[in-house]
Each structure stands twice: as structure tokens, then as C-alpha cells.
Coordinates of C-alpha atoms and ligand atoms in Angstrom, one line a residue:
M1 CA -19.6 -6.5 23.2
L2 CA -18.9 -8.7 20.0
R3 CA -15.4 -9.7 19.2
T4 CA -15.6 -9.4 15.5
K5 CA -13.3 -12.6 13.6
V6 CA -10.9 -12.0 11.5
L7 CA -10.7 -14.2 8.5
R8 CA -8.1 -14.3 6.5
V9 CA -8.0 -15.7 3.3
D10 CA -6.2 -15.1 -0.6
P11 CA -7.8 -12.8 -2.6
T12 CA -7.7 -14.7 -5.4
H13 CA -8.1 -18.3 -4.3
P14 CA -10.4 -18.0 -0.7
D15 CA -10.4 -21.0 1.4
P16 CA -13.7 -22.7 1.2
A17 CA -13.5 -23.9 5.0
V18 CA -12.8 -20.0 5.7
I19 CA -15.8 -18.6 2.5
A20 CA -18.1 -21.7 4.5
Q21 CA -17.7 -20.4 8.1
A22 CA -18.5 -16.5 6.9
A23 CA -21.3 -18.0 4.9
R24 CA -22.8 -19.9 8.3
I25 CA -22.6 -16.4 9.9
L26 CA -24.4 -14.2 6.9
R27 CA -27.2 -17.2 6.8
E28 CA -28.1 -17.1 10.4
G29 CA -28.7 -13.3 9.9
G30 CA -25.1 -12.0 11.8
L31 CA -23.7 -9.5 9.5
V32 CA -20.2 -9.7 7.6
A33 CA -17.5 -7.0 6.0
F34 CA -16.0 -8.7 3.2
P35 CA -13.8 -7.2 0.1
T36 CA -15.8 -6.5 -3.2
E37 CA -13.3 -4.7 -6.0
T38 CA -14.3 -1.3 -4.8
V39 CA -14.5 -1.1 -1.3
Y40 CA -15.0 -3.6 1.7
G41 CA -19.3 -4.4 2.4
L42 CA -20.8 -5.1 5.5
G43 CA -22.8 -8.0 4.5
A44 CA -26.3 -8.8 5.7
H45 CA -29.1 -10.9 5.1
A46 CA -31.0 -8.8 2.7
L47 CA -34.5 -10.7 2.8
D48 CA -34.3 -10.6 6.6
P49 CA -35.0 -7.5 7.8
R50 CA -33.6 -8.0 11.7
A51 CA -30.5 -9.1 9.9
V52 CA -30.9 -5.8 7.8
R53 CA -31.9 -3.5 11.3
G54 CA -27.7 -5.2 12.3
I55 CA -26.4 -2.8 9.5
F56 CA -27.8 0.3 10.4
A57 CA -27.2 -0.3 14.1
A58 CA -23.8 -1.3 13.1
K59 CA -23.2 2.1 10.9
G60 CA -25.2 3.8 13.0
R61 CA -26.8 4.5 9.5
P62 CA -30.4 7.2 8.9
A63 CA -32.7 4.5 8.3
D64 CA -33.7 6.0 5.2
N65 CA -30.5 5.4 3.2
P66 CA -30.8 2.0 1.2
L67 CA -28.8 -0.6 0.7
I68 CA -27.3 -2.1 -2.4
V69 CA -28.1 -5.9 -2.4
H70 CA -25.3 -7.8 -4.1
V71 CA -25.9 -11.6 -6.3
S72 CA -23.5 -13.7 -7.6
R73 CA -25.7 -14.3 -10.5
P74 CA -27.5 -11.6 -13.2
E75 CA -30.2 -14.0 -13.2
Q76 CA -30.5 -13.6 -9.2
A77 CA -30.2 -9.9 -9.2
F78 CA -32.8 -10.0 -11.6
A79 CA -35.2 -12.3 -9.3
L80 CA -35.3 -9.7 -6.4
A81 CA -36.9 -6.7 -9.4
E82 CA -39.9 -6.5 -11.4
N83 CA -40.3 -6.1 -14.9
P84 CA -36.6 -5.3 -15.6
P85 CA -36.3 -2.8 -18.3
E86 CA -34.4 -4.1 -21.2
V87 CA -31.3 -1.4 -21.1
A88 CA -30.5 -3.5 -17.6
E89 CA -30.2 -6.4 -19.9
R90 CA -28.1 -4.9 -21.5
L91 CA -25.9 -2.9 -18.8
A92 CA -25.3 -6.4 -17.1
A93 CA -24.1 -8.5 -20.0
R94 CA -20.9 -6.2 -20.4
F95 CA -20.6 -4.6 -17.2
W96 CA -21.5 -7.8 -14.1
P97 CA -19.5 -8.4 -12.5
G98 CA -18.5 -5.1 -11.8
P99 CA -18.2 -1.8 -10.2
L100 CA -22.1 -1.1 -11.0
T101 CA -25.0 -0.5 -9.5
L102 CA -28.5 -1.3 -11.1
V103 CA -31.8 0.8 -9.1
M104 CA -35.2 -0.9 -10.4
A105 CA -38.5 -1.5 -9.2
A106 CA -38.2 -3.7 -6.6
A107 CA -39.9 -7.6 -5.5
P108 CA -42.5 -8.1 -3.6
C109 CA -40.1 -10.3 -1.3
V110 CA -37.7 -6.8 -0.9
P111 CA -38.5 -6.2 2.6
K112 CA -38.7 -2.1 3.4
E113 CA -35.5 -2.1 5.5
T114 CA -33.3 -3.3 2.9
T115 CA -34.5 -0.1 0.3
G116 CA -34.9 2.5 2.7
G117 CA -38.8 2.0 2.1
L118 CA -38.6 2.8 -1.5
D119 CA -40.6 0.7 -4.1
T120 CA -37.1 0.7 -6.0
V121 CA -33.8 -1.9 -5.6
A122 CA -30.0 -1.3 -5.8
L123 CA -28.9 -4.5 -7.3
R124 CA -25.0 -6.0 -8.7
V125 CA -22.8 -8.6 -9.0
P126 CA -19.4 -7.3 -7.5
D127 CA -16.4 -9.0 -9.0
H128 CA -14.2 -10.4 -6.8
P129 CA -13.1 -13.8 -5.5
V130 CA -14.4 -13.9 -2.5
A131 CA -17.4 -12.0 -2.8
L132 CA -18.2 -14.1 -5.2
A133 CA -17.8 -17.0 -3.4
L134 CA -18.8 -15.8 -0.3
L135 CA -22.8 -15.5 -2.3
E136 CA -22.8 -18.5 -4.2
A137 CA -21.7 -19.8 -0.6
A138 CA -23.9 -18.5 1.5
D139 CA -26.8 -18.5 -1.8
L140 CA -28.8 -15.5 -0.5
P141 CA -28.7 -11.8 -2.0
V142 CA -26.6 -9.8 0.2
A143 CA -27.3 -6.1 1.3
A144 CA -23.8 -4.6 1.6
P145 CA -23.4 -0.9 2.4
S146 CA -19.4 -0.1 2.7
A147 CA -17.8 -0.9 5.7
N148 CA -17.6 1.6 8.0
L149 CA -19.3 3.9 10.9
S150 CA -21.8 6.3 9.1
G151 CA -19.9 9.2 7.7
R152 CA -16.7 7.9 7.8
P153 CA -14.4 7.0 4.2
S154 CA -15.0 3.7 2.8
P155 CA -12.7 1.5 3.7
T156 CA -10.3 -0.6 1.3
R157 CA -8.3 -2.5 3.6
A158 CA -9.8 -5.0 6.8
E159 CA -7.8 -3.1 8.8
H160 CA -10.2 0.4 7.3
V161 CA -13.5 -2.4 8.6
L162 CA -11.9 -3.1 12.1
S163 CA -10.9 0.5 13.1
D164 CA -14.6 1.4 12.7
L165 CA -16.5 -1.4 13.0
S166 CA -14.5 -4.3 15.6
G167 CA -17.1 -5.1 18.5
R168 CA -19.8 -4.2 16.7
I169 CA -19.6 -6.6 13.9
D170 CA -19.3 -10.8 13.8
A171 CA -16.5 -10.5 11.2
V172 CA -14.9 -9.9 8.5
L173 CA -13.1 -11.1 5.6
D174 CA -9.0 -10.3 5.4
G175 CA -9.1 -10.4 1.4
G176 CA -6.5 -7.4 1.7
P177 CA -6.8 -4.4 -0.2
T178 CA -9.4 -3.6 -2.4
G179 CA -8.9 -2.5 -6.8
V180 CA -10.9 0.4 -7.6
G181 CA -11.0 2.2 -4.8
V182 CA -14.2 4.6 -5.1
E183 CA -17.9 2.6 -4.4
S184 CA -19.6 1.5 -7.8
T185 CA -21.4 3.6 -9.8
V186 CA -25.5 3.6 -8.8
L187 CA -27.9 4.2 -12.0
D188 CA -31.3 4.5 -12.4
V189 CA -33.2 1.9 -15.1
T190 CA -36.2 3.1 -13.9
V191 CA -36.3 6.2 -15.8
D192 CA -35.4 7.4 -19.5
P193 CA -33.1 8.0 -20.0
P194 CA -31.0 6.1 -17.0
V195 CA -30.4 8.8 -14.3
I196 CA -26.3 8.1 -12.6
L197 CA -27.1 9.3 -9.3
R198 CA -23.4 8.1 -8.4
P199 CA -21.1 8.8 -10.6
G200 CA -18.6 5.8 -9.9
G201 CA -16.1 2.8 -10.8
I202 CA -17.5 2.7 -14.2
S203 CA -17.3 6.0 -16.2
R204 CA -20.5 7.6 -18.0
E205 CA -18.4 7.6 -21.2
R206 CA -18.5 3.2 -20.9
L207 CA -22.6 3.7 -20.0
E208 CA -22.8 5.4 -23.0
E209 CA -20.8 3.4 -24.8
V210 CA -23.6 0.9 -24.4
I211 CA -27.3 2.3 -23.7
G212 CA -26.7 6.1 -25.5
P213 CA -27.2 9.0 -23.4
V214 CA -27.4 8.6 -19.9
A215 CA -28.3 11.7 -18.2
E216 CA -26.3 12.6 -14.3
A217 CA -28.3 13.5 -11.0
G218 CA -27.0 16.5 -10.7
D219 CA -28.4 17.5 -15.4
A220 CA -31.9 19.0 -13.8
P221 CA -31.8 18.2 -10.2
A222 CA -35.8 19.4 -9.6
E223 CA -37.4 16.9 -11.7
R224 CA -34.8 13.7 -11.5
P225 CA -34.9 11.1 -8.2
R226 CA -32.1 11.6 -6.1
S227 CA -30.7 9.0 -4.0
P228 CA -31.1 9.2 -0.2
G229 CA -28.0 8.3 0.4
L230 CA -26.5 12.0 -1.4
K231 CA -27.5 14.0 1.5
Y232 CA -25.6 12.9 4.3
R233 CA -22.0 13.8 4.7
H234 CA -20.2 11.3 3.4
Y235 CA -16.3 10.1 3.4
A236 CA -15.6 12.8 6.2
P237 CA -13.0 12.0 8.0
R238 CA -12.3 14.2 10.7
A239 CA -10.2 17.0 9.9
R240 CA -11.3 19.7 7.6
A241 CA -10.9 19.4 4.2
V242 CA -10.1 21.3 0.5
V243 CA -10.0 20.9 -2.5
V244 CA -6.8 22.8 -4.5
R245 CA -7.0 23.2 -8.2
G246 CA -3.5 24.2 -10.4
S247 CA -0.7 22.6 -11.9
P248 CA 1.5 20.7 -9.9
Q249 CA 4.0 23.9 -9.9
E250 CA 1.2 26.2 -8.5
I251 CA 0.4 23.8 -6.1
A252 CA 4.1 22.6 -4.4
Q253 CA 4.8 26.4 -5.0
A254 CA 1.3 26.9 -2.6
L255 CA 2.1 24.2 -0.3
D256 CA 6.2 25.0 0.1
R257 CA 5.0 28.8 1.1
L258 CA 1.8 27.5 3.0
L259 CA 3.8 24.3 4.7
S260 CA 7.4 26.5 5.8
G261 CA 6.1 28.5 7.8
F262 CA 5.4 26.0 10.4
E263 CA 8.3 24.5 10.5
S264 CA 9.6 26.9 13.2
S265 CA 6.8 25.4 15.5
G266 CA 8.0 22.0 14.4
L267 CA 4.2 20.6 14.0
F268 CA 2.8 20.3 10.8
P269 CA -1.5 20.6 11.3
I270 CA -1.5 20.0 7.5
G271 CA -2.1 17.1 5.7
C272 CA -2.1 16.8 1.4
L273 CA -3.1 14.7 -0.5
V274 CA -1.3 14.6 -3.2
S275 CA 0.4 13.5 -6.8
D276 CA 4.3 12.4 -7.5
E277 CA 4.7 15.8 -9.5
T278 CA 3.4 17.8 -6.9
A279 CA 5.6 15.8 -4.5
A280 CA 8.5 15.3 -6.4
A281 CA 8.4 20.2 -6.9
L282 CA 7.9 20.4 -3.5
S283 CA 11.1 21.8 -1.8
K284 CA 11.8 19.4 0.5
A285 CA 9.6 16.4 1.6
W286 CA 7.3 17.3 3.9
P287 CA 5.4 14.9 7.2
G288 CA 1.9 15.3 6.4
L289 CA 2.2 14.2 2.3
F290 CA -0.1 10.8 1.2
L291 CA 1.1 10.0 -3.3
L292 CA -2.3 9.6 -5.2
G293 CA 0.2 8.5 -7.4
A294 CA 1.2 9.7 -11.1
R295 CA -1.3 13.1 -12.1
N296 CA -2.4 11.2 -15.4
E297 CA -3.5 8.5 -13.5
P298 CA -6.8 8.9 -12.4
E299 CA -7.3 5.2 -11.3
E300 CA -4.6 4.5 -8.8
A301 CA -5.7 8.4 -7.0
A302 CA -9.2 6.8 -7.0
R303 CA -7.6 3.7 -5.5
R304 CA -5.8 5.1 -2.8
L305 CA -7.9 8.3 -2.0
Y306 CA -9.8 6.7 0.9
E307 CA -7.0 4.7 2.6
G308 CA -5.2 8.8 2.4
L309 CA -8.1 10.1 4.1
R310 CA -7.2 7.9 6.9
E311 CA -3.6 8.2 6.8
V312 CA -3.0 12.2 7.2
D313 CA -6.0 12.4 9.3
Q314 CA -4.0 12.0 13.0
P315 CA -4.6 14.1 15.9
G316 CA -3.7 17.7 15.5
V317 CA -4.3 17.9 11.6
A318 CA -6.9 20.5 11.9
L319 CA -6.7 20.2 7.4
I320 CA -7.0 18.1 4.9
V321 CA -5.4 19.6 1.3
M322 CA -6.6 17.5 -1.4
E323 CA -4.6 17.5 -4.6
G324 CA -8.1 18.1 -7.8
Y325 CA -7.8 15.3 -10.5
E326 CA -9.2 16.2 -14.2
E327 CA -12.7 14.9 -14.3
S328 CA -12.8 12.4 -16.7
G329 CA -13.9 8.7 -16.8
I330 CA -13.1 8.0 -13.5
G331 CA -11.5 11.5 -12.6
R332 CA -15.3 12.1 -12.3
A333 CA -16.2 9.9 -9.3
L334 CA -13.1 10.9 -8.2
M335 CA -13.7 14.4 -8.0
D336 CA -17.0 13.8 -6.4
R337 CA -15.6 12.3 -3.5
M338 CA -12.9 14.7 -3.1
R339 CA -16.1 17.3 -3.3
R340 CA -18.2 15.2 -0.4
A341 CA -14.8 14.7 1.6
S342 CA -14.3 18.3 2.2
G343 CA -18.3 19.6 2.2
G344 CA -18.0 20.8 -1.4
A345 CA -14.7 23.4 -0.6
V346 CA -13.0 23.6 -4.1
V347 CA -10.4 26.6 -3.8
G348 CA -7.2 28.1 -6.7
A349 CA -3.5 27.4 -6.4
G350 CA -3.4 30.4 -5.1
E351 CA -6.4 31.3 -2.0
L352 CA -4.8 28.3 -0.7
A353 CA -2.8 29.5 2.3
R354 CA -5.8 32.2 3.8
F355 CA -8.4 29.3 3.6
A356 CA -5.8 27.1 5.1
L357 CA -4.8 29.9 8.0
D358 CA -8.7 30.1 8.0
A359 CA -8.9 26.3 9.2
C360 CA -6.5 26.0 11.4
K361 CA -7.8 29.2 13.4
A362 CA -10.9 27.6 13.6
A363 CA -9.8 24.6 15.1
S364 CA -7.8 25.8 17.7
D365 CA -10.5 28.4 18.6
G366 CA -12.5 25.1 18.9
E367 CA -10.2 23.9 21.2
I368 CA -9.2 27.0 23.3
R369 CA -14.1 26.8 23.8
P370 CA -15.1 25.8 26.7
Ligands
TXA401 O1 -18.9 0.0 -4.5 C1 -20.6 -0.4 -3.8 O2 -21.1 0.0 -4.3 C2 -19.7 -0.4 -2.8 C3 -20.0 -1.8 -2.4 C4 -19.7 -2.7 -1.0 O3 -21.1 -3.4 -3.1 N1 -21.5 -0.7 -1.5 C5 -21.8 1.0 -1.5 O4 -23.0 1.0 -0.4 O5 -21.2 2.0 -1.8 P1 -23.5 2.6 0.1 O6 -24.3 2.2 0.8 O7 -22.3 2.8 1.1 O8 -24.1 3.8 -0.7 C6 -25.5 2.8 -1.2 C7 -25.2 3.8 -2.8 C8 -26.4 5.0 -1.7 O9 -25.5 6.3 -2.0 C9 -27.5 5.3 -1.7 O10 -28.5 6.3 -1.6 C10 -27.9 4.2 -2.6 O11 -27.0 3.4 -2.8 N2 -28.5 3.5 -3.0 C11 -29.3 2.6 -3.2 N3 -30.6 1.7 -3.2 C12 -31.4 2.7 -3.7 C13 -32.6 2.7 -4.2 N4 -33.4 2.1 -3.7 N5 -32.6 4.0 -4.8 C14 -31.5 5.1 -5.2 N6 -30.2 4.9 -4.2 C15 -30.4 3.5 -4.1
MG402 MG1 -21.1 4.3 2.1

């Protein structure tokens, strides 16, 4: 087993000597996790097939799920694409560095390991001083998926990276918590109109301000190219999860009713990710609550979601209840990640008790079964 080095850096003014140490590991074909503005990425030299295979091995990631290649300047991204379309240049000028990934035809130098065997490549310039310093110092394109074990929630802190990958990677640059909290928007610009393959940090509305109408992968499923990653279970806690819809009062009432049923046992097999308003409307501060911030601030909820999923996912917890948010702006990406974590389970407040009791029963049956 490797001993994973933890390299602490100031998130806004990273020490060049520490960055140089991490850059050297990348240049030698090693694996370094680093913060971006969205989530932590697990980086390797994108043009070195052996280094890239190391990412798949460390994460347990299926080999057909392609990686995003990170560079520090737009020109470097376009050098890895074949005939970049004009819309890509307009989007890059507006949103890079930032949480937008563009899928373009791949230049021949990009290995199949990186593209998962596709003839396209996903490219982005991240907006984080540590990521940019590392990319500049390494002077390489860096392939970096989220730095979690495949299927687990993405890491928004170095501690999350270590809890999944300690002993499996060479180093992590610890630059503190990330800002956006959900991953970049993945936009396929090889088709007209471009298609959002994964909603993320840049909303559809903001893209449309720059290039006019864009489609979403769900709009016309049969004809649209799909992002290979979307077919896998994602962002998933170990416990079952469900999204609950309703006003804070309705959700608080449903949770009070549900949780008071466990009070006599003193064991609460339910974790709850709720808005401040819902928490305030509860009859008491139940164990297992994690606050997502104000209901009208989906940015804050996006920033906290993955941390909350990891925090409430304790042994003995059979079900995680996540409060649903409105699906506009970044709320779209937030709800996409919540639905993936719950495997698509969404219920109204009135149906929660029923769903929760079934989930708890299934969990305890599972424990008794040999
Ligand atoms: O914010 C982010 O995008 C983070 C940070 C580290 O940059 N990275 C990230 O990478 O979320 P990952 O590997 O967890 O997700 C990449 C997504 C997957 O759904 C993958 O299938 C898709 O992008 N993707 C990558 N290359 C693609 C391609 N050529 N065509 C279609 N989808 C692609
Ligand atoms: Mg990921």
C-alpha cells in the first residue's frame, strides 16, 4: 500500500515549493488529488496511458467512463480538440476558468484510456488557484475525475478524498473546502444545438445567454449522444436515500411524525438533509440532521450536499431523507445529484412515513438474513 502524502496549501496563495512537489509526482506518472472550484479531482498525466490507467484502478472506475482533461489556459484545451466549433470559443471566453466542461472531437494525441475509447474528449479550465498553479507547474494536460471511490459522493474536502483513497494515491493537495460543491456542467458541442450531458455549476440559462438554445440529454433520449458516466450509480451514500417534496412546514410535520416514532428506542435510523426553514419548523432538534442552508439559496445547498451525504451516512442509518429544491439555475444540478443519490426515489411529504418504514424494514431484514 502507498503512503498518501497530505500536502497542505493556502487555497488562494499556494506555496510554489509545495505545488512543485505535486507537479513532479504528476510528471513522473503518479496520482495527485487537488481542489477545484467544484469538487476535488484525482489527477494524472492525461497523455500517458499508464498514468491514466492508475486513476481507473485507484477509483475502481469502469474503463469505458471517460475522464475530463484539465488545462490552465483555453489555448491548451483547443490544442487537444480537432476543429473546435465556434460556439466552444465563445463559451470558453465567457466561462473559463470555471465549472463548464466542453466535449469536442479529440485530437489524435489524446489516448483512448483518457476518452474511454470515444473519439471525443472532455476539456475544462478549472477556476481554483491551487488547480491552476498545479496545472501551470506540471505543464501538462491533467485528466481528473472526481477524487472519490467510484459510485460514492464526490469529495468537497481533502478529508473526503482520504477517507476514500488513502493508500491508493500518491498525494492530496489539501486546499480546504471547495466552493461550488457540485461538478461542472458537461456540454457536448459536437452537435447543434449543443446538449447538456450533465447539469452542473453553470446553469442552462447562463449558457443560453451566450449561445442561444441548448438541449438537455433527457430532451430526446433516443437520438442524443449520452455521457457514458450517466449509466452508472452515482453520488450514492451506503444507506438508501429519498428526496421529499413539499413546503418546509409539510416536510417538518412529516419528519416530526416519523422521528417521534423512534424516540422511545433512542436509536434513529434516519438521516435528514433539510433547509434551515424546515429545521426551524421541527418540534425539536432531532439527531441526524444536517442543514443545507436557506431554502431560497440553492447555491449553498449545492455546496453542502456531498458533505451532508457523507456526514449522515453512519452505521445504523437505513434511510437518508433529502429535502427537494426548486429546479432552476443551479437547483437543476442540485436536484439531479439528489435524484442520483436516491436512485430516482422522490416522494411527497405525505408519502414519506410509508417509504421510510419500508426502507427501515428492508434494512433490518437484510441484517437478519444470513
Ligand atoms: O467538476 C468536475 O467536472 C470534476 C472536477 C474534478 O473537474 N470532475 C468530474 O469528473 O466530475 P468525473 O469523471 O467524475 O465526471 C466526468 C463526466 C462523466 O459523466 C463522464 O462520462 C463525462 O464527464 N465525460 C467525460 N468525457 C466525455 C466524453 N468524451 N463524452 C461524453 N461525456 C464525457
Ligand atoms: Mg465523478
